[in-house]
JSON list of C-alpha atoms in Angstrom, two decimals:
[
{"chain": "A", "resi": 8, "resn": "MET", "atom": "CA", "xyz": [0.00, 0.00, 0.00]},
{"chain": "A", "resi": 9, "resn": "THR", "atom": "CA", "xyz": [1.37, 3.43, -0.90]},
{"chain": "A", "resi": 10, "resn": "ALA", "atom": "CA", "xyz": [0.89, 6.49, 1.18]},
{"chain": "A", "resi": 11, "resn": "SER", "atom": "CA", "xyz": [-1.16, 9.24, -0.34]},
{"chain": "A", "resi": 12, "resn": "PRO", "atom": "CA", "xyz": [0.78, 12.38, -1.15]},
{"chain": "A", "resi": 13, "resn": "ASP", "atom": "CA", "xyz": [0.40, 15.35, 1.14]},
{"chain": "A", "resi": 14, "resn": "PRO", "atom": "CA", "xyz": [-2.30, 17.76, 0.04]},
{"chain": "A", "resi": 15, "resn": "PRO", "atom": "CA", "xyz": [-0.92, 20.81, -1.76]},
{"chain": "A", "resi": 16, "resn": "GLN", "atom": "CA", "xyz": [0.07, 23.59, 0.61]},
{"chain": "A", "resi": 17, "resn": "PRO", "atom": "CA", "xyz": [-0.51, 27.30, 0.00]},
{"chain": "A", "resi": 18, "resn": "ASP", "atom": "CA", "xyz": [2.42, 29.35, -1.26]},
{"chain": "A", "resi": 19, "resn": "ARG", "atom": "CA", "xyz": [4.17, 30.44, 1.94]},
{"chain": "A", "resi": 20, "resn": "ARG", "atom": "CA", "xyz": [5.94, 33.37, 0.29]},
{"chain": "A", "resi": 21, "resn": "ALA", "atom": "CA", "xyz": [2.64, 34.69, -1.04]},
{"chain": "A", "resi": 22, "resn": "ALA", "atom": "CA", "xyz": [1.06, 34.32, 2.41]},
{"chain": "A", "resi": 23, "resn": "ALA", "atom": "CA", "xyz": [3.96, 36.25, 3.97]},
{"chain": "A", "resi": 24, "resn": "ALA", "atom": "CA", "xyz": [3.68, 38.95, 1.29]},
{"chain": "A", "resi": 25, "resn": "LEU", "atom": "CA", "xyz": [-0.07, 39.16, 1.94]},
{"chain": "A", "resi": 26, "resn": "CYS", "atom": "CA", "xyz": [0.65, 39.66, 5.65]},
{"chain": "A", "resi": 27, "resn": "ALA", "atom": "CA", "xyz": [3.05, 42.52, 4.85]},
{"chain": "A", "resi": 28, "resn": "LEU", "atom": "CA", "xyz": [0.55, 44.01, 2.39]},
{"chain": "A", "resi": 29, "resn": "LEU", "atom": "CA", "xyz": [-2.30, 43.93, 4.91]},
{"chain": "A", "resi": 30, "resn": "GLY", "atom": "CA", "xyz": [-0.03, 45.63, 7.45]},
{"chain": "A", "resi": 31, "resn": "SER", "atom": "CA", "xyz": [0.61, 48.50, 5.04]},
{"chain": "A", "resi": 32, "resn": "PRO", "atom": "CA", "xyz": [-2.56, 50.61, 4.63]},
{"chain": "A", "resi": 33, "resn": "GLY", "atom": "CA", "xyz": [-0.87, 52.82, 2.04]},
{"chain": "A", "resi": 34, "resn": "ASP", "atom": "CA", "xyz": [-0.71, 49.86, -0.36]},
{"chain": "A", "resi": 35, "resn": "LEU", "atom": "CA", "xyz": [-4.43, 49.18, 0.09]},
{"chain": "A", "resi": 36, "resn": "ARG", "atom": "CA", "xyz": [-5.79, 52.52, -1.14]},
{"chain": "A", "resi": 37, "resn": "GLN", "atom": "CA", "xyz": [-7.40, 50.98, -4.22]},
{"chain": "A", "resi": 38, "resn": "PRO", "atom": "CA", "xyz": [-10.75, 49.37, -3.27]},
{"chain": "A", "resi": 39, "resn": "GLU", "atom": "CA", "xyz": [-10.25, 46.40, -5.62]},
{"chain": "A", "resi": 40, "resn": "VAL", "atom": "CA", "xyz": [-6.82, 45.67, -4.14]},
{"chain": "A", "resi": 41, "resn": "ARG", "atom": "CA", "xyz": [-8.13, 45.91, -0.58]},
{"chain": "A", "resi": 42, "resn": "GLU", "atom": "CA", "xyz": [-11.14, 43.66, -1.31]},
{"chain": "A", "resi": 43, "resn": "THR", "atom": "CA", "xyz": [-9.01, 41.01, -3.03]},
{"chain": "A", "resi": 44, "resn": "ALA", "atom": "CA", "xyz": [-6.41, 41.10, -0.23]},
{"chain": "A", "resi": 45, "resn": "GLU", "atom": "CA", "xyz": [-9.15, 40.65, 2.36]},
{"chain": "A", "resi": 46, "resn": "ARG", "atom": "CA", "xyz": [-10.62, 37.79, 0.32]},
{"chain": "A", "resi": 47, "resn": "ALA", "atom": "CA", "xyz": [-7.19, 36.09, 0.20]},
{"chain": "A", "resi": 48, "resn": "ARG", "atom": "CA", "xyz": [-6.85, 36.57, 3.98]},
{"chain": "A", "resi": 49, "resn": "ASP", "atom": "CA", "xyz": [-10.28, 35.00, 4.52]},
{"chain": "A", "resi": 50, "resn": "LEU", "atom": "CA", "xyz": [-9.37, 32.07, 2.27]},
{"chain": "A", "resi": 51, "resn": "LEU", "atom": "CA", "xyz": [-6.17, 31.50, 4.24]},
{"chain": "A", "resi": 52, "resn": "ARG", "atom": "CA", "xyz": [-8.03, 31.65, 7.53]},
{"chain": "A", "resi": 53, "resn": "SER", "atom": "CA", "xyz": [-10.68, 29.19, 6.37]},
{"chain": "A", "resi": 54, "resn": "GLY", "atom": "CA", "xyz": [-8.12, 26.65, 5.13]},
{"chain": "A", "resi": 55, "resn": "ALA", "atom": "CA", "xyz": [-9.13, 26.90, 1.47]},
{"chain": "A", "resi": 56, "resn": "GLY", "atom": "CA", "xyz": [-7.46, 24.69, -1.11]},
{"chain": "A", "resi": 57, "resn": "ALA", "atom": "CA", "xyz": [-4.12, 25.57, -2.65]},
{"chain": "A", "resi": 58, "resn": "ASP", "atom": "CA", "xyz": [-5.62, 26.00, -6.12]},
{"chain": "A", "resi": 59, "resn": "GLU", "atom": "CA", "xyz": [-8.23, 28.50, -4.92]},
{"chain": "A", "resi": 60, "resn": "LEU", "atom": "CA", "xyz": [-5.59, 30.42, -2.96]},
{"chain": "A", "resi": 61, "resn": "ALA", "atom": "CA", "xyz": [-3.19, 30.46, -5.90]},
{"chain": "A", "resi": 62, "resn": "ALA", "atom": "CA", "xyz": [-5.92, 31.91, -8.14]},
{"chain": "A", "resi": 63, "resn": "CYS", "atom": "CA", "xyz": [-6.66, 34.61, -5.56]},
{"chain": "A", "resi": 64, "resn": "PHE", "atom": "CA", "xyz": [-2.95, 35.41, -5.15]},
{"chain": "A", "resi": 65, "resn": "ARG", "atom": "CA", "xyz": [-2.58, 35.73, -8.95]},
{"chain": "A", "resi": 66, "resn": "ALA", "atom": "CA", "xyz": [-5.58, 38.08, -9.10]},
{"chain": "A", "resi": 67, "resn": "LEU", "atom": "CA", "xyz": [-4.14, 40.18, -6.27]},
{"chain": "A", "resi": 68, "resn": "ASP", "atom": "CA", "xyz": [-0.73, 40.32, -7.95]},
{"chain": "A", "resi": 69, "resn": "MET", "atom": "CA", "xyz": [-2.32, 41.53, -11.19]},
{"chain": "A", "resi": 70, "resn": "LEU", "atom": "CA", "xyz": [-4.39, 44.19, -9.39]},
{"chain": "A", "resi": 71, "resn": "LEU", "atom": "CA", "xyz": [-1.34, 45.49, -7.53]},
{"chain": "A", "resi": 72, "resn": "ARG", "atom": "CA", "xyz": [0.61, 45.83, -10.77]},
{"chain": "A", "resi": 73, "resn": "GLN", "atom": "CA", "xyz": [-2.32, 47.55, -12.50]},
{"chain": "A", "resi": 74, "resn": "ALA", "atom": "CA", "xyz": [-2.50, 49.98, -9.57]},
{"chain": "A", "resi": 75, "resn": "GLY", "atom": "CA", "xyz": [1.13, 50.97, -10.23]},
{"chain": "A", "resi": 76, "resn": "ASP", "atom": "CA", "xyz": [2.90, 48.76, -7.67]},
{"chain": "A", "resi": 77, "resn": "ALA", "atom": "CA", "xyz": [5.78, 47.31, -9.69]},
{"chain": "A", "resi": 78, "resn": "ARG", "atom": "CA", "xyz": [6.52, 44.70, -7.01]},
{"chain": "A", "resi": 79, "resn": "GLY", "atom": "CA", "xyz": [3.24, 42.87, -7.40]},
{"chain": "A", "resi": 80, "resn": "LEU", "atom": "CA", "xyz": [2.42, 40.57, -4.51]},
{"chain": "A", "resi": 81, "resn": "VAL", "atom": "CA", "xyz": [5.38, 38.22, -4.18]},
{"chain": "A", "resi": 82, "resn": "ASN", "atom": "CA", "xyz": [8.62, 40.14, -4.31]},
{"chain": "A", "resi": 83, "resn": "GLU", "atom": "CA", "xyz": [11.53, 40.02, -1.92]},
{"chain": "A", "resi": 84, "resn": "SER", "atom": "CA", "xyz": [11.22, 43.76, -1.24]},
{"chain": "A", "resi": 85, "resn": "ARG", "atom": "CA", "xyz": [7.62, 43.66, 0.04]},
{"chain": "A", "resi": 86, "resn": "GLY", "atom": "CA", "xyz": [7.49, 44.43, 3.71]},
{"chain": "A", "resi": 87, "resn": "GLY", "atom": "CA", "xyz": [11.04, 45.65, 3.92]},
{"chain": "A", "resi": 88, "resn": "ALA", "atom": "CA", "xyz": [12.78, 48.88, 3.15]},
{"chain": "A", "resi": 89, "resn": "VAL", "atom": "CA", "xyz": [15.40, 48.14, 0.54]},
{"chain": "A", "resi": 90, "resn": "PRO", "atom": "CA", "xyz": [17.51, 51.14, -0.52]},
{"chain": "A", "resi": 91, "resn": "GLY", "atom": "CA", "xyz": [17.02, 52.01, -4.17]},
{"chain": "A", "resi": 92, "resn": "LEU", "atom": "CA", "xyz": [13.79, 50.09, -4.67]},
{"chain": "A", "resi": 93, "resn": "THR", "atom": "CA", "xyz": [10.40, 51.75, -4.82]},
{"chain": "A", "resi": 94, "resn": "PRO", "atom": "CA", "xyz": [6.95, 50.23, -5.22]},
{"chain": "A", "resi": 95, "resn": "HIS", "atom": "CA", "xyz": [6.08, 52.57, -8.07]},
{"chain": "A", "resi": 96, "resn": "ILE", "atom": "CA", "xyz": [7.46, 52.95, -11.55]},
{"chain": "A", "resi": 97, "resn": "LYS", "atom": "CA", "xyz": [8.94, 56.43, -11.98]},
{"chain": "A", "resi": 98, "resn": "VAL", "atom": "CA", "xyz": [8.44, 57.96, -15.39]},
{"chain": "A", "resi": 99, "resn": "ALA", "atom": "CA", "xyz": [8.98, 61.24, -17.22]},
{"chain": "A", "resi": 100, "resn": "VAL", "atom": "CA", "xyz": [5.86, 62.69, -18.83]},
{"chain": "A", "resi": 101, "resn": "CYS", "atom": "CA", "xyz": [5.11, 65.59, -21.13]},
{"chain": "A", "resi": 102, "resn": "PRO", "atom": "CA", "xyz": [5.14, 68.88, -19.18]},
{"chain": "A", "resi": 103, "resn": "GLY", "atom": "CA", "xyz": [3.31, 71.15, -21.61]},
{"chain": "A", "resi": 104, "resn": "PRO", "atom": "CA", "xyz": [-0.25, 72.39, -21.86]},
{"chain": "A", "resi": 105, "resn": "ALA", "atom": "CA", "xyz": [-0.82, 70.22, -24.96]},
{"chain": "A", "resi": 106, "resn": "GLN", "atom": "CA", "xyz": [0.35, 66.96, -23.43]},
{"chain": "A", "resi": 107, "resn": "CYS", "atom": "CA", "xyz": [1.30, 64.06, -25.64]},
{"chain": "A", "resi": 108, "resn": "THR", "atom": "CA", "xyz": [1.33, 60.44, -24.56]},
{"chain": "A", "resi": 109, "resn": "ARG", "atom": "CA", "xyz": [5.14, 60.21, -24.49]},
{"chain": "A", "resi": 110, "resn": "VAL", "atom": "CA", "xyz": [6.27, 58.37, -21.35]},
{"chain": "A", "resi": 111, "resn": "LEU", "atom": "CA", "xyz": [9.90, 57.52, -20.62]},
{"chain": "A", "resi": 112, "resn": "ARG", "atom": "CA", "xyz": [11.62, 55.81, -17.73]},
{"chain": "A", "resi": 113, "resn": "ALA", "atom": "CA", "xyz": [12.82, 58.38, -15.19]},
{"chain": "A", "resi": 114, "resn": "ARG", "atom": "CA", "xyz": [16.02, 57.64, -13.33]},
{"chain": "A", "resi": 115, "resn": "ASP", "atom": "CA", "xyz": [16.47, 59.06, -9.86]},
{"chain": "A", "resi": 116, "resn": "LEU", "atom": "CA", "xyz": [19.92, 60.54, -10.24]},
{"chain": "A", "resi": 117, "resn": "LEU", "atom": "CA", "xyz": [19.56, 61.83, -13.80]},
{"chain": "A", "resi": 118, "resn": "PRO", "atom": "CA", "xyz": [17.56, 64.86, -14.95]},
{"chain": "A", "resi": 119, "resn": "ALA", "atom": "CA", "xyz": [14.35, 64.23, -16.85]},
{"chain": "A", "resi": 120, "resn": "PRO", "atom": "CA", "xyz": [14.72, 64.02, -20.65]},
{"chain": "A", "resi": 121, "resn": "HIS", "atom": "CA", "xyz": [14.18, 67.08, -22.81]},
{"chain": "A", "resi": 122, "resn": "CYS", "atom": "CA", "xyz": [10.77, 67.67, -24.43]},
{"chain": "A", "resi": 123, "resn": "ALA", "atom": "CA", "xyz": [11.36, 68.97, -27.96]},
{"chain": "A", "resi": 124, "resn": "VAL", "atom": "CA", "xyz": [7.76, 70.15, -28.43]},
{"chain": "A", "resi": 125, "resn": "ASN", "atom": "CA", "xyz": [7.62, 72.35, -25.30]},
{"chain": "A", "resi": 126, "resn": "ASP", "atom": "CA", "xyz": [11.38, 73.10, -25.26]},
{"chain": "A", "resi": 127, "resn": "THR", "atom": "CA", "xyz": [11.74, 72.21, -21.60]},
{"chain": "A", "resi": 128, "resn": "ARG", "atom": "CA", "xyz": [12.53, 69.19, -19.46]},
{"chain": "A", "resi": 129, "resn": "MET", "atom": "CA", "xyz": [9.83, 66.59, -19.02]},
{"chain": "A", "resi": 130, "resn": "ARG", "atom": "CA", "xyz": [8.46, 66.30, -15.49]},
{"chain": "A", "resi": 131, "resn": "LYS", "atom": "CA", "xyz": [8.93, 63.25, -13.32]},
{"chain": "A", "resi": 132, "resn": "GLY", "atom": "CA", "xyz": [5.96, 61.38, -11.94]},
{"chain": "A", "resi": 133, "resn": "ARG", "atom": "CA", "xyz": [4.66, 57.93, -11.14]},
{"chain": "A", "resi": 134, "resn": "LEU", "atom": "CA", "xyz": [3.06, 55.59, -13.58]},
{"chain": "A", "resi": 135, "resn": "GLY", "atom": "CA", "xyz": [-0.63, 55.45, -12.83]},
{"chain": "A", "resi": 136, "resn": "PRO", "atom": "CA", "xyz": [-3.04, 52.59, -13.50]},
{"chain": "A", "resi": 137, "resn": "ALA", "atom": "CA", "xyz": [-4.54, 54.41, -16.49]},
{"chain": "A", "resi": 138, "resn": "GLN", "atom": "CA", "xyz": [-1.19, 54.76, -18.31]}
]
C-alpha cells in the first residue's frame, strides 16, 4: 500500500507577502486591491485549497501591478525597506499644456529628458493605473 501524497500547501511566500501588504494601509488605497487582499486573507483563515488560494494570489498580484505597484504581490522587497527600490514605476511625462502620450523611464539621479515640443525638461511622476 502506498501512502497518499500530502495535500498541496498554499504558497508560503505569497502568504507572507499578503501579511506585509495587509499591514501597510498605504498599499491598500485601491478598493479592488483591498477587497481582493481581504478575500485572500479570509481564504487562508478558512483553510481553502491551494488552487483557490493560488488563483486569488494571482488576481491580487495583477491588481497590484495595475495599480502601479511594480513589485506585485510576491517580491523580496515587500514588507522591507530596501535602498534604491520603490513600489512605483517612476516615469517622465510631457510637461506642456498640450500633453502628448510620451512616457519615458525616469532615473532618480539623472535629470528628466528634454521635451522637444515644449522646449523644456519633461516632469517626473509615477506611472498610474490608467497609463
